[in-house]
XYZ file of C-alpha atoms in Angstrom:
135
model
C -8.949 153.243 139.413
C -11.851 151.474 140.940
C -11.573 148.015 142.100
C -14.531 145.775 141.217
C -16.269 143.703 143.879
C -15.160 140.303 142.335
C -11.529 141.686 142.182
C -11.643 142.594 145.838
C -13.083 139.021 146.711
C -10.110 137.435 144.837
C -7.671 139.613 146.908
C -9.220 138.520 150.018
C -9.204 134.825 148.948
C -5.529 135.106 148.049
C -4.633 136.813 151.487
C -6.653 134.129 153.235
C -4.860 131.433 151.443
C -1.547 132.996 152.275
C -2.428 133.329 156.030
C -3.674 129.766 156.255
C -0.408 128.084 154.965
C -0.004 124.737 156.886
C 3.381 124.606 158.432
C 4.239 121.689 160.682
C 3.338 122.237 164.347
C 6.369 122.955 166.422
C 7.393 125.035 169.404
C 10.302 126.311 167.406
C 9.675 129.957 166.346
C 11.465 129.547 163.112
C 10.251 127.843 159.832
C 11.460 128.002 156.245
C 9.686 127.992 152.832
C 11.294 127.284 149.524
C 9.664 128.867 146.533
C 10.349 128.577 142.813
C 9.971 131.529 140.516
C 6.898 131.035 138.250
C 6.906 134.128 136.154
C 5.353 137.542 136.058
C 1.665 138.592 136.617
C -0.509 141.475 135.733
C -0.769 143.712 138.780
C -3.357 146.166 137.392
C -5.606 147.234 140.276
C -3.933 145.377 143.150
C -3.665 147.226 146.408
C -2.046 146.297 149.654
C 1.100 146.366 151.791
C 4.251 144.547 150.799
C 5.882 143.048 153.932
C 9.628 143.537 153.371
C 12.371 141.116 154.636
C 14.468 142.042 157.680
C 18.151 141.952 158.042
C 17.914 140.005 161.317
C 15.399 137.900 162.909
C 15.212 136.633 166.412
C 18.387 137.240 168.332
C 20.777 135.181 166.235
C 19.833 134.957 162.562
C 21.229 137.575 160.247
C 21.309 137.890 156.494
C 25.136 137.591 156.613
C 25.291 134.485 158.805
C 22.711 132.651 156.714
C 24.204 133.667 153.299
C 27.600 132.307 154.695
C 25.913 128.964 155.640
C 23.929 128.724 152.395
C 26.888 129.438 150.166
C 29.483 127.409 151.808
C 27.796 124.100 152.770
C 24.825 122.020 152.041
C 22.115 123.295 154.562
C 19.174 121.212 153.233
C 18.193 117.965 154.802
C 16.456 116.613 151.628
C 17.621 116.136 148.015
C 17.816 119.541 146.530
C 19.887 121.220 143.901
C 19.160 125.090 143.842
C 18.264 126.654 140.471
C 18.137 130.220 139.359
C 15.328 132.090 140.637
C 14.643 129.883 143.781
C 13.569 131.860 146.742
C 14.218 130.737 150.419
C 12.327 132.507 153.167
C 13.194 131.972 156.821
C 10.263 133.064 158.948
C 10.387 134.088 162.607
C 6.920 134.105 164.442
C 7.459 137.006 166.734
C 3.933 136.851 168.124
C 0.548 135.423 167.134
C -0.020 138.281 164.528
C 3.608 139.212 163.289
C 6.086 137.241 161.286
C 9.523 138.579 160.473
C 11.445 136.864 157.622
C 14.732 136.680 155.825
C 14.551 136.305 152.044
C 17.288 134.831 149.689
C 17.180 134.290 145.908
C 19.538 131.862 144.171
C 21.143 133.390 141.146
C 24.330 132.702 139.124
C 25.388 129.910 141.341
C 24.984 131.635 144.630
C 22.335 132.715 147.270
C 21.825 136.428 147.660
C 19.782 138.567 150.087
C 16.774 139.452 147.933
C 12.976 138.985 147.595
C 10.358 139.013 144.942
C 7.535 141.576 144.541
C 4.446 139.451 145.243
C 2.322 141.978 143.334
C 4.105 141.494 140.093
C 5.988 138.288 140.308
C 4.708 134.720 140.841
C 6.275 132.167 143.150
C 5.059 128.709 143.935
C 5.952 126.939 147.188
C 7.979 123.741 146.734
C 9.005 122.622 150.146
C 8.824 123.887 153.838
C 9.898 122.809 157.339
C 10.944 123.834 160.762
C 14.453 125.491 161.225
C 16.160 124.678 164.559
C 18.606 127.387 165.570
C 21.571 126.187 167.434
C 23.097 129.116 169.547
């Protein structure tokens, strides 16, 4: 399948938009983004690499420890009631060029380690912030 020039330009625009997300300036290496599931999209002709979530980021954050916190207490410092399909990503800026992340999806009244396929599923950002990790 051949990708037309206008499709390639659109892919580059989406990638540029993704890489230019404006997060609050902080010396903390951890940030979070809360997404809402927005449906499916036609992925015909899209090429690229899918960055998969990690099981551990930094030295202290693991899927297991974050899931324990998310499912057993209110971890949000704003008025928020999770709904099915919400996706929480916790990012760790390892260096200038590489971000590792944990990803969780709220389903059937609990958070689970899971992620969306951004080539075929649409998610819309709803909120974001800096995560302070207490060791």
